[in-house]
mmCIF file of C-alpha atoms in Angstrom:
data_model
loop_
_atom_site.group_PDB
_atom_site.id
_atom_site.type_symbol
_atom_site.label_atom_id
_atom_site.label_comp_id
_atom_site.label_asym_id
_atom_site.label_seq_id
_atom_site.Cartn_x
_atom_site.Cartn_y
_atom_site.Cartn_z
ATOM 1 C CA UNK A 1 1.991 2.216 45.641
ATOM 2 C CA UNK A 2 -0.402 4.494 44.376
ATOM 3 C CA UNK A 3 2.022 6.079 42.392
ATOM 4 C CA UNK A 4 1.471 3.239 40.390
ATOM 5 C CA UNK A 5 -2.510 3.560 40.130
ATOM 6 C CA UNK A 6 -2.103 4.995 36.278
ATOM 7 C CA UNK A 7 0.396 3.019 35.072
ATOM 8 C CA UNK A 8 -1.724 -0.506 36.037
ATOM 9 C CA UNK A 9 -4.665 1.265 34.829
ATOM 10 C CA UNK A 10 -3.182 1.486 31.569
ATOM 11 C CA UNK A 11 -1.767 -2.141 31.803
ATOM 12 C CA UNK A 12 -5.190 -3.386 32.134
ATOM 13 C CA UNK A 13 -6.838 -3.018 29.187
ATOM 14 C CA UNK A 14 -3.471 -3.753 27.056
ATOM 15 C CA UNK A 15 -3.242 -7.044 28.488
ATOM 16 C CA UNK A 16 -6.891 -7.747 27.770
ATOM 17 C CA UNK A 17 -6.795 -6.527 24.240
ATOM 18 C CA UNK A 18 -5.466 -9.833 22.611
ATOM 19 C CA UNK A 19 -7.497 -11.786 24.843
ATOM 20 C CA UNK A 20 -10.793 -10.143 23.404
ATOM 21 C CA UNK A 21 -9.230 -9.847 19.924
ATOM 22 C CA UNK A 22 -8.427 -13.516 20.008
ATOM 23 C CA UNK A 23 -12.529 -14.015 20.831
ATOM 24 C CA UNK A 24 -13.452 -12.164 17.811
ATOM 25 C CA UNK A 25 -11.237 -14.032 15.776
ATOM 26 C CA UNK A 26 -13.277 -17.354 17.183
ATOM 27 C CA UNK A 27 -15.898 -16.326 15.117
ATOM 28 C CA UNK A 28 -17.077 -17.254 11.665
ATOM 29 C CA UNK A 29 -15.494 -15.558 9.190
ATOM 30 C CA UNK A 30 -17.330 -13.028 6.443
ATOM 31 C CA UNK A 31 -19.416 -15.292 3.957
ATOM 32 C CA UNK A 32 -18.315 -13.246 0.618
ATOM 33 C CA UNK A 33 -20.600 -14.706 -1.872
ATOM 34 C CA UNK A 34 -23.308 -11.615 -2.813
ATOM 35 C CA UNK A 35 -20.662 -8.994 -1.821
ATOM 36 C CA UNK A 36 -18.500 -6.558 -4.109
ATOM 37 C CA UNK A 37 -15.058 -5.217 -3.487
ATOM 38 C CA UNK A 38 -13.511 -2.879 -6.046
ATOM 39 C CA UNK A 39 -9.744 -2.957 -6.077
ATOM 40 C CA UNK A 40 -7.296 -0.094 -8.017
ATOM 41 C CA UNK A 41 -3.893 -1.219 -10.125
ATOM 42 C CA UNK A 42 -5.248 -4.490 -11.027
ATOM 43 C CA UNK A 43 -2.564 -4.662 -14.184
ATOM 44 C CA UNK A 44 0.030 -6.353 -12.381
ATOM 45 C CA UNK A 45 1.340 -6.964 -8.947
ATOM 46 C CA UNK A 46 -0.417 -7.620 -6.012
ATOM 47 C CA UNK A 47 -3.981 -6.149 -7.501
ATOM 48 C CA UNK A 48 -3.443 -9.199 -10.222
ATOM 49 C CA UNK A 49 -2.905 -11.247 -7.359
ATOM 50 C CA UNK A 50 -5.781 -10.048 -5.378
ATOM 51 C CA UNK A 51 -8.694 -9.675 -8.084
ATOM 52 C CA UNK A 52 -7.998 -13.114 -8.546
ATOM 53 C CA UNK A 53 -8.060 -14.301 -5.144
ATOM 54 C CA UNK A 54 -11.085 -12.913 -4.033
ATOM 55 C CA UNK A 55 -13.021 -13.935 -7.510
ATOM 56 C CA UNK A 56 -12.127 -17.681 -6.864
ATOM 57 C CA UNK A 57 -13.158 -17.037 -2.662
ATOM 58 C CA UNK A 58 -16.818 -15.719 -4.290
ATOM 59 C CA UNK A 59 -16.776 -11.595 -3.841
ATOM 60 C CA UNK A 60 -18.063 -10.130 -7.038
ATOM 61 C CA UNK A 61 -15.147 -7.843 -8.257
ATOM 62 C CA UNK A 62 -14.251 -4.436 -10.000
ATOM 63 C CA UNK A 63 -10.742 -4.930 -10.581
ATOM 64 C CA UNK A 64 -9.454 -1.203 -11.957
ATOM 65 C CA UNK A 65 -6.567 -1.106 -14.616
ATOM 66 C CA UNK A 66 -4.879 1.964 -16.082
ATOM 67 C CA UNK A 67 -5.058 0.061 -19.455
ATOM 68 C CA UNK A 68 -8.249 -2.078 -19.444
ATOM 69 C CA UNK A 69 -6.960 -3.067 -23.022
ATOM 70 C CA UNK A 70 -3.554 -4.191 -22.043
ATOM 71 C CA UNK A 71 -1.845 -7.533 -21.195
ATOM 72 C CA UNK A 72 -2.106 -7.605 -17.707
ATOM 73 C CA UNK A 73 -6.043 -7.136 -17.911
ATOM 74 C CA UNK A 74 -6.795 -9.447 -20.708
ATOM 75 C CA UNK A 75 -4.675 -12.221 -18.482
ATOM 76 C CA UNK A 76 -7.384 -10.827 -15.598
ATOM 77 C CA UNK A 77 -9.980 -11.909 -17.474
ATOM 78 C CA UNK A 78 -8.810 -14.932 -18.712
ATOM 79 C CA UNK A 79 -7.578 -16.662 -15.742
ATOM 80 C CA UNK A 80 -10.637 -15.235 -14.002
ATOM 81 C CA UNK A 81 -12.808 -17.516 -16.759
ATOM 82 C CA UNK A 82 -14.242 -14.610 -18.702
ATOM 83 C CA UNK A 83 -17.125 -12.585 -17.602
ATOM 84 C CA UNK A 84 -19.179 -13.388 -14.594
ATOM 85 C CA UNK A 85 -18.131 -12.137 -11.151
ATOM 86 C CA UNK A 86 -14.811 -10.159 -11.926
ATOM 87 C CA UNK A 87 -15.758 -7.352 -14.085
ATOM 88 C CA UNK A 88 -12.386 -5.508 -15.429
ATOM 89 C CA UNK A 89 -12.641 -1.735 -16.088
ATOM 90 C CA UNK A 90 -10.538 1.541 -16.935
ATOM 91 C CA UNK A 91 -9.568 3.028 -13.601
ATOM 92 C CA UNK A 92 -6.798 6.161 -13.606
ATOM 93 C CA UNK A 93 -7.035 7.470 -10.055
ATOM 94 C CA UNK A 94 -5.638 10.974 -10.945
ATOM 95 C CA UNK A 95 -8.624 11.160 -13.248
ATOM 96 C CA UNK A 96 -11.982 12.399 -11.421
ATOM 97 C CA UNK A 97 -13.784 10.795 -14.357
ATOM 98 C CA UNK A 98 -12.749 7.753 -14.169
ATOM 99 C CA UNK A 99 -13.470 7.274 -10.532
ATOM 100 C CA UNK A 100 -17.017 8.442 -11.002
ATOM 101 C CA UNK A 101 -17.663 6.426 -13.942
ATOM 102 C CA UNK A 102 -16.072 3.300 -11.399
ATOM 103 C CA UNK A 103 -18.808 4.264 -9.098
ATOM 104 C CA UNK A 104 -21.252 4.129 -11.779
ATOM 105 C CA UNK A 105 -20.867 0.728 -12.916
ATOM 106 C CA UNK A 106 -20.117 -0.614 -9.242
ATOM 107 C CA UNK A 107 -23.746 0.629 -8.113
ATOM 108 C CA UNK A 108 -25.281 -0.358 -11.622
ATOM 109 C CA UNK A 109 -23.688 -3.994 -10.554
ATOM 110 C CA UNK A 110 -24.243 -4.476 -7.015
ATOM 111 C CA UNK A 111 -24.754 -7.807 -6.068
ATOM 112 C CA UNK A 112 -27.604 -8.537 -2.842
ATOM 113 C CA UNK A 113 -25.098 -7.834 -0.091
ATOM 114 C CA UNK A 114 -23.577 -4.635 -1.563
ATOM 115 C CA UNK A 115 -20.610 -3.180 -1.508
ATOM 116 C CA UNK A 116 -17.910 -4.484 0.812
ATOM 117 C CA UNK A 117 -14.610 -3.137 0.279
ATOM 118 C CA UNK A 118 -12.657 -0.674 -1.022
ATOM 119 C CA UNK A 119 -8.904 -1.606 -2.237
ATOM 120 C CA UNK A 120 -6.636 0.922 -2.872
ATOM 121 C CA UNK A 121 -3.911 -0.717 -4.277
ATOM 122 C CA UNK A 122 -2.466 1.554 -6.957
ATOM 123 C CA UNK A 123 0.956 2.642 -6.539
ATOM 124 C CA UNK A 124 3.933 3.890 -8.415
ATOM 125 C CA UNK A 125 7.911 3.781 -7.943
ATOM 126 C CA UNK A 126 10.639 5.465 -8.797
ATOM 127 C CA UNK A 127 14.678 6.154 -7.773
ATOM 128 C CA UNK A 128 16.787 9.227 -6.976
ATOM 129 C CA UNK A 129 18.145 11.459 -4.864
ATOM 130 C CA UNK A 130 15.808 15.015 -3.776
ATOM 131 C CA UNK A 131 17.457 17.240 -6.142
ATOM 132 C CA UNK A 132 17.770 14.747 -8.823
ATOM 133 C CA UNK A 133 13.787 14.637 -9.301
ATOM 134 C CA UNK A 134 11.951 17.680 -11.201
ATOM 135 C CA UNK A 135 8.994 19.051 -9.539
ATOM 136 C CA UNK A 136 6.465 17.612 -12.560
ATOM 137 C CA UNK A 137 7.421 13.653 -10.856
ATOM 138 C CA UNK A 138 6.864 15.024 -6.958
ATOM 139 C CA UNK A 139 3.112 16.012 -8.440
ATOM 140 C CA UNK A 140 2.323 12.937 -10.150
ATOM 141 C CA UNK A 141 3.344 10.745 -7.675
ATOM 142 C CA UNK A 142 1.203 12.768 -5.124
ATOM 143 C CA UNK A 143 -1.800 12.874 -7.571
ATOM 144 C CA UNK A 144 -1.264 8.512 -7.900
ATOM 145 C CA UNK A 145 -0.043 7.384 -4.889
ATOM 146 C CA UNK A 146 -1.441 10.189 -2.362
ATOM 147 C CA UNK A 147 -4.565 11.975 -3.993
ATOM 148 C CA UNK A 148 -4.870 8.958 -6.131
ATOM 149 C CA UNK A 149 -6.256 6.597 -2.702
ATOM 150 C CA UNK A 150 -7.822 9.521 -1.341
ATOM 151 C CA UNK A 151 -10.084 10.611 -4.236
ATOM 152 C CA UNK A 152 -11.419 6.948 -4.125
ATOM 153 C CA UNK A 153 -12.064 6.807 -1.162
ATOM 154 C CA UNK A 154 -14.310 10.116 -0.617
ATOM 155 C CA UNK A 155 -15.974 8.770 -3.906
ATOM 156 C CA UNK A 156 -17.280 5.113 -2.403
ATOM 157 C CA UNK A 157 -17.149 6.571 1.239
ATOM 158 C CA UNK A 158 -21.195 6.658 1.181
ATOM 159 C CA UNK A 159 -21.179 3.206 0.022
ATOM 160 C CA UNK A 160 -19.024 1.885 2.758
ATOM 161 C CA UNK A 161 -20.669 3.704 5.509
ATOM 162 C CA UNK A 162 -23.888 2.146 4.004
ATOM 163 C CA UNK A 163 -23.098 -1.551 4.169
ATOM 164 C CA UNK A 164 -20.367 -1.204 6.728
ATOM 165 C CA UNK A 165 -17.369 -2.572 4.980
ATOM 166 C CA UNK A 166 -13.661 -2.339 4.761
ATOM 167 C CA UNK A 167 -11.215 0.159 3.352
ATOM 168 C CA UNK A 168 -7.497 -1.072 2.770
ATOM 169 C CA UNK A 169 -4.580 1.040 1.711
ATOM 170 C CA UNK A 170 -1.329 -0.184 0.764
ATOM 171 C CA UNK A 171 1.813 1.313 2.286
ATOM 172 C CA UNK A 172 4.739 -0.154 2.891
ATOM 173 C CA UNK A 173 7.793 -0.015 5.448
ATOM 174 C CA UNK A 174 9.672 2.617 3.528
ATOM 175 C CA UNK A 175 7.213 4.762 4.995
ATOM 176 C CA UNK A 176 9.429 4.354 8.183
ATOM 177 C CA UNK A 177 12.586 5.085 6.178
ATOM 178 C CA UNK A 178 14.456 6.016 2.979
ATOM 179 C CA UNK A 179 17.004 4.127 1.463
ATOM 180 C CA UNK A 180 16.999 6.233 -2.304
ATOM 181 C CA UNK A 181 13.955 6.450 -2.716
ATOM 182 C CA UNK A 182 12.227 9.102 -0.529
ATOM 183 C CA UNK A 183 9.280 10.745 -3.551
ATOM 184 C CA UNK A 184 7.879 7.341 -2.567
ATOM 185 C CA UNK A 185 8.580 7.185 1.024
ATOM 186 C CA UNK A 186 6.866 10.836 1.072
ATOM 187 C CA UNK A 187 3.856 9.385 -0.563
ATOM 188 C CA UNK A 188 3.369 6.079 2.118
ATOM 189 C CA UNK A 189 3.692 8.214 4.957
ATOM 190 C CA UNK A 190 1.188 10.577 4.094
ATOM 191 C CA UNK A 191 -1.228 8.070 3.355
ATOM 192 C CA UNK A 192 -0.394 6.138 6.777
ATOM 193 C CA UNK A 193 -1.707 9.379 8.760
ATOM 194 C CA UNK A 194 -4.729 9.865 6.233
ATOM 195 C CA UNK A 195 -5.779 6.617 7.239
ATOM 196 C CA UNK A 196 -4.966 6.853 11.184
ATOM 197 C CA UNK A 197 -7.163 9.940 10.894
ATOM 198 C CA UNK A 198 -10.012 7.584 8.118
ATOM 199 C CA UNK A 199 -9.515 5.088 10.769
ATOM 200 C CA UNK A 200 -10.656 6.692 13.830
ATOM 201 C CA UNK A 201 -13.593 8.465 12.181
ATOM 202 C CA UNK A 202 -15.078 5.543 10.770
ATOM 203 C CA UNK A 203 -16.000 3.777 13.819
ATOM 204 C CA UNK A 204 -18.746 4.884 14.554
ATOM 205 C CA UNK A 205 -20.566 3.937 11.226
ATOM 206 C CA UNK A 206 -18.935 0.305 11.529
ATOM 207 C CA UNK A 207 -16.776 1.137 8.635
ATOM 208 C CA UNK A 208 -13.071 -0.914 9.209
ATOM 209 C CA UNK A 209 -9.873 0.769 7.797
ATOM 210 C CA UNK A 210 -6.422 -1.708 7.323
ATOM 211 C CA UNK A 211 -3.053 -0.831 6.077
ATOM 212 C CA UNK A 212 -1.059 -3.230 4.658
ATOM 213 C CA UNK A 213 2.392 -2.846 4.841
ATOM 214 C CA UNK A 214 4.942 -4.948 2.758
ATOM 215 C CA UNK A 215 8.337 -5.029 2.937
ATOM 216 C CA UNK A 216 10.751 -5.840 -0.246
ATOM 217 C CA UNK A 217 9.196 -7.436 -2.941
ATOM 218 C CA UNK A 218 10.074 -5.574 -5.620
ATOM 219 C CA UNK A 219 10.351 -8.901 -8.101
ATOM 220 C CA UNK A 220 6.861 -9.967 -7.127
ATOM 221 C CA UNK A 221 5.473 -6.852 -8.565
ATOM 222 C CA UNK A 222 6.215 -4.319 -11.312
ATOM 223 C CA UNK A 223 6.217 -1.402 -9.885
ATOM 224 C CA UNK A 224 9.803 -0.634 -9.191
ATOM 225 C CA UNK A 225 12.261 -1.889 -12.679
ATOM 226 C CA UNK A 226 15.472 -1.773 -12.311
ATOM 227 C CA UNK A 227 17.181 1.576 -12.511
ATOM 228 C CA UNK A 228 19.236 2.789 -15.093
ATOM 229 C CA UNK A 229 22.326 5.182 -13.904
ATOM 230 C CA UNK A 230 22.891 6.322 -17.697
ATOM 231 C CA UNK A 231 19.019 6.771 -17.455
ATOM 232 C CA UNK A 232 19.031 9.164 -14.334
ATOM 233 C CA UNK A 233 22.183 11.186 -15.602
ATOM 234 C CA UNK A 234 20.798 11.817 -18.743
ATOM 235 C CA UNK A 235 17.853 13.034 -17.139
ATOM 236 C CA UNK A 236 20.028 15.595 -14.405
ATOM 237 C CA UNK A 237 19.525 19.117 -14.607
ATOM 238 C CA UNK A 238 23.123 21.213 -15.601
ATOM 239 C CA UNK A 239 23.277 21.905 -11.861
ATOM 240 C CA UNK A 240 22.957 18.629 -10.291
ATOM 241 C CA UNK A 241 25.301 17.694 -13.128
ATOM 242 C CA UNK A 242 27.943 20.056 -11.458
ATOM 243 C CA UNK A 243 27.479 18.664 -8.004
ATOM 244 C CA UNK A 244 27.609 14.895 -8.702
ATOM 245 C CA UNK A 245 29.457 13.072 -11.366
ATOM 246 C CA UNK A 246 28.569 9.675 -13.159
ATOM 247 C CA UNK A 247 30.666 7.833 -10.997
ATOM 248 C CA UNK A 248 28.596 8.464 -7.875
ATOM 249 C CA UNK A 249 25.248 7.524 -9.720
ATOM 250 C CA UNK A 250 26.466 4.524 -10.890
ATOM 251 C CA UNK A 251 27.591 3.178 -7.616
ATOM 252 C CA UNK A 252 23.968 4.869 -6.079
ATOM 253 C CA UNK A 253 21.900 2.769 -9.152
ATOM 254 C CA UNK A 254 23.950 -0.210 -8.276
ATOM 255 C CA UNK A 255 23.328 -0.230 -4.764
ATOM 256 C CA UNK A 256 19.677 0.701 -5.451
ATOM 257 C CA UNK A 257 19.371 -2.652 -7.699
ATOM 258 C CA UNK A 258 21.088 -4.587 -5.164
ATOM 259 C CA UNK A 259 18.223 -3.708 -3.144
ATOM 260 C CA UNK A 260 15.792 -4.869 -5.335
ATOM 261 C CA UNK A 261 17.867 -8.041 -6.206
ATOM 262 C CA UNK A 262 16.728 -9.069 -2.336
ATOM 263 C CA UNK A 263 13.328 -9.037 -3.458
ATOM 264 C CA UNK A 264 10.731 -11.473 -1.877
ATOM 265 C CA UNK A 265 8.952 -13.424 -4.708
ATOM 266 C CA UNK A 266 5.891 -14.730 -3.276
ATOM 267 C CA UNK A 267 3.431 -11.772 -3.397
ATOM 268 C CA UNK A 268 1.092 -14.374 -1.900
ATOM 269 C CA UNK A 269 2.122 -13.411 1.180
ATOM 270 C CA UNK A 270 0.977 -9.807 0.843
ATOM 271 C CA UNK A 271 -1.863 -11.294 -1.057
ATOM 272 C CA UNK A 272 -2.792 -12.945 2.327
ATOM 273 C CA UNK A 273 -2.941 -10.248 4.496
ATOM 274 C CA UNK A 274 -5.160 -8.188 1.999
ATOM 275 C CA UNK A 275 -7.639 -10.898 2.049
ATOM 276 C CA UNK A 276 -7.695 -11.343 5.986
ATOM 277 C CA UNK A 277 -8.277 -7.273 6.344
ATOM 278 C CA UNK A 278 -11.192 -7.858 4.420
ATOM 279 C CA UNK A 279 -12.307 -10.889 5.570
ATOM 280 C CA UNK A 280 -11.369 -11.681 9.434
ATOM 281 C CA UNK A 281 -14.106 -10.962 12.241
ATOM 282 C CA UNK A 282 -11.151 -8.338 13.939
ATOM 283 C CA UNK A 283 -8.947 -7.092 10.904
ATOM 284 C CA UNK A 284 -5.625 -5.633 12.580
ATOM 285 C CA UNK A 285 -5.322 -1.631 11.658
ATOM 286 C CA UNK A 286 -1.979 -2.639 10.065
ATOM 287 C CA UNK A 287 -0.284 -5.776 8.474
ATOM 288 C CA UNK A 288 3.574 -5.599 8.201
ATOM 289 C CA UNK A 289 4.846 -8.292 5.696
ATOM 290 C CA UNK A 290 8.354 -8.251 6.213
ATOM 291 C CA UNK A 291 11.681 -10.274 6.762
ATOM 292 C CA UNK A 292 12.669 -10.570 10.524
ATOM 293 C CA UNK A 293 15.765 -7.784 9.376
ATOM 294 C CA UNK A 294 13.141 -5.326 7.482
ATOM 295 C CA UNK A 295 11.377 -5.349 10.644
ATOM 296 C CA UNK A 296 14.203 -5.226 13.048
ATOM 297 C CA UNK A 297 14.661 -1.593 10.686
ATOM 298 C CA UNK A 298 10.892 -0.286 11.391
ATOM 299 C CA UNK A 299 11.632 -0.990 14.988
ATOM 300 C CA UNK A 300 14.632 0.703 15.434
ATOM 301 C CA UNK A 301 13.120 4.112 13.674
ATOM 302 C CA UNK A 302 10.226 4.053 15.878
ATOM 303 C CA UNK A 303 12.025 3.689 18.987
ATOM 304 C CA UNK A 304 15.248 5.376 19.006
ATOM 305 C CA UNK A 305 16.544 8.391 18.420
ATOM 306 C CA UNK A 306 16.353 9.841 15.008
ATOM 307 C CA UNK A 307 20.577 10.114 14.833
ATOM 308 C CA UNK A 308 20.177 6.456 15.731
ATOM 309 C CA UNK A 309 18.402 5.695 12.562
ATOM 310 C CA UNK A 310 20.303 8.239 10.596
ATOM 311 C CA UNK A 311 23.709 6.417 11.835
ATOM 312 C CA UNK A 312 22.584 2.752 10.563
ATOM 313 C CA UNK A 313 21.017 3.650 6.800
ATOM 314 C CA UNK A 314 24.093 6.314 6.511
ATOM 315 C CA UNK A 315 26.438 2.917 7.018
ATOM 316 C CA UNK A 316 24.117 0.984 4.466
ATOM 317 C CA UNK A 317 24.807 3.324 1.738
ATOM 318 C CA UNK A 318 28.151 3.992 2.482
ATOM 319 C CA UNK A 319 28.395 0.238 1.538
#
C-alpha cells in the first residue's frame, strides 16, 4: 500500500485542478474598457480578425501592420469606424525600430487602466523540402516568426509586469509535426519552449502567458498561398535539381495544396480562443483549435514512440 503513497500524492492535486480552475472561471470576467492590447500582423488573418474583435468588446488597440498603407489596414480602419480606440500603425518585427517606435506611441496612448496585453500574432509560411530552401529563407523566417515574437516581447515586458497582463503567442499544431513544411514547424516549436520558459517566470509578477494553437486553416488566413511546383523548381539549386526531378515536386506541391484545400474557414474560432486568453479569470497555458483528426495527430506524437509517428505521416505522403 504504501508503495502507492507517491503516486496518490500526485493524483491529488490533478484531480483538484479543474475543480479550482472551474471556480476561477465563476468569476466575473476582465472589464476591458480603459485597457490597451497591442497585437502584431494585423493585415490579414486572424490579427484582422482580432483587432476588430477586441475594438467592438471596448480594449483600446494598437493593431501592427507590415504595410500601414495597404489594403488590409485601410479595411482595419474602416470597419473599425475610423479613429478612436483602434489606432493602426507600421509594425515590422525584424525591425528594432519599429518595435521601439510601437512602444512609443503605445505609452504616449495609454488609456487609465494601461496596458493589458501583448499579441504576437505575426507569422509567415512557406513550402519545401530541407534542402530545397536556401539559408537566406531559414534566417528570415527565424528573424519573423522566432526573433520576431521575442523582440516584442522583451520590448513591452516592463509594461506587462507593471499592470499585470497577458502575453499570447500563436503556434500552431505543426509544431508537433511536419507534413512539408518543417522551416515553419522549426519556428512554432521554438517559440512553444520560449514561452514554457516566459510562462513559468512570469508568475510571480502576475504576468499570464497563453499559446494558441490552431490547426488547418490555411483559407481563413493568408499566410500560406497555394504553392507553385514550377515556382519551387525554378527556384532549386543545380544540385537538388540532380537529386529530384519535376515529377516528384509536382506530386509533393499537389499533395501540399490538398492540404490546404482542407482548410477550416471560420477563423472565428481561433479568434475565440485569443480573446478568452486575454480575457477569462483562468486563461489555459495553451488553446488547441483543431478537428477531432488534427488532434488525434498531436496525440499520437506526444505519446508514442517517435517511429510510431514517423510510420503514420511517412503513409500520408506516400499518398
Amino acid at each position: 500500500m504504501w508503495a502507492l503513497a507517491p503516486f496518490l500524492l500526485l493524483l491529488v492535486p490533478l484531480l483538484l485542478l479543474p475543480l479550482a480552475r472551474l471556480c476561477r472561471r465563476g468569476a466575473a470576467r476582465l472589464e476591458p474598457a480603459g485597457r490597451a492590447v497591442l497585437i502584431t500582423g494585423c493585415d490579414s488573418g486572424f490579427g484582422h480578425l482580432l483587432a476588430l474583435r477586441l475594438h467592438r468588446l471596448g480594449f483600446t488597440v494598437f493593431a501592427g501592420c507590415l504595410c500601414p498603407g495597404g489594403d488590409g489596414a485601410r479595411r482595419l480602419q474602416r470597419e473599425a469606424g475610423g479613429a478612436g480606440r483602434l489606432r493602426v500603425l507600421r509594425l515590422d518585427v525584424t525591425r528594432a525600430g519599429d518595435v521601439r517606435a510601437a512602444k512609443e506611441l503605445v505609452l504616449s496612448h495609454l488609456p487609465e487602466r494601461g496596458f493589458w496585453g501583448l499579441v504576437n500574432n505575426a507569422g509567415i509560411s512557406t513550402f519545401g523540402e530541407t534542402g530545397w530552401l536556401p539559408m537566406e529563407t531559414y534566417e528570415k523566417f527565424a528573424d519573423v516568426n522566432l526573433l520576431g515574437s521575442i523582440r516584442t516581447t522583451l520590448a513591452f515586458l516592463p509594461l506587462l509586469r507593471k499592470y499585470k497582463g497577458r502575453i499570447v503567442f500563436m503556434s500552431s499544431i505543426i509544431a508537433y509535426f511536419t507534413l512539408g513544411n518543417g522551416i515553419y514547424s522549426m519556428t512554432k516549436a521554438a517559440i512553444e519552449k520560449f514561452c514554457d520558459a516566459l510562462r513559468l517566470e512570469m508568475k510571480k509578477f502576475g504576468v499570464q502567458v497563453c499559446i494558441i494553437q490552431p490547426g488547418n486553416y490555411a483559407r481563413s488566413t493568408k499566410i500560406q498561398p497555394p504553392v507553385s511546383a514550377e515556382e519551387i523548381w525554378s527556384e532549386l539549386s543545380e544540385e537538388e535539381k540532380a537529386v529530384y526531378n519535376k515529377e516528384y515536386i509536382q506530386e509533393r506541391a499537389n499533395f501540399f495544396n490538398s492540404i490546404l484545400s482542407e482548410g477550416s474557414t471560420n477563423g472565428n474560432e481561433v479568434v475565440d480562443a485569443m480573446v478568452d486568453a486575454l480575457t477569462s479569470p483562468a486563461p489555459k497555458a495553451r488553446y488547441m483549435v483543431a478537428k477531432l483528426k488534427e488532434k488525434a495527430l498531436v496525440f499520437v506524437c506526444a505519446l508514442f514512440p517517435t517511429v510510431v509517428m514517423d510510420s503514420v505521416l511517412s503513409y500520408a505522403l506516400s499518398k
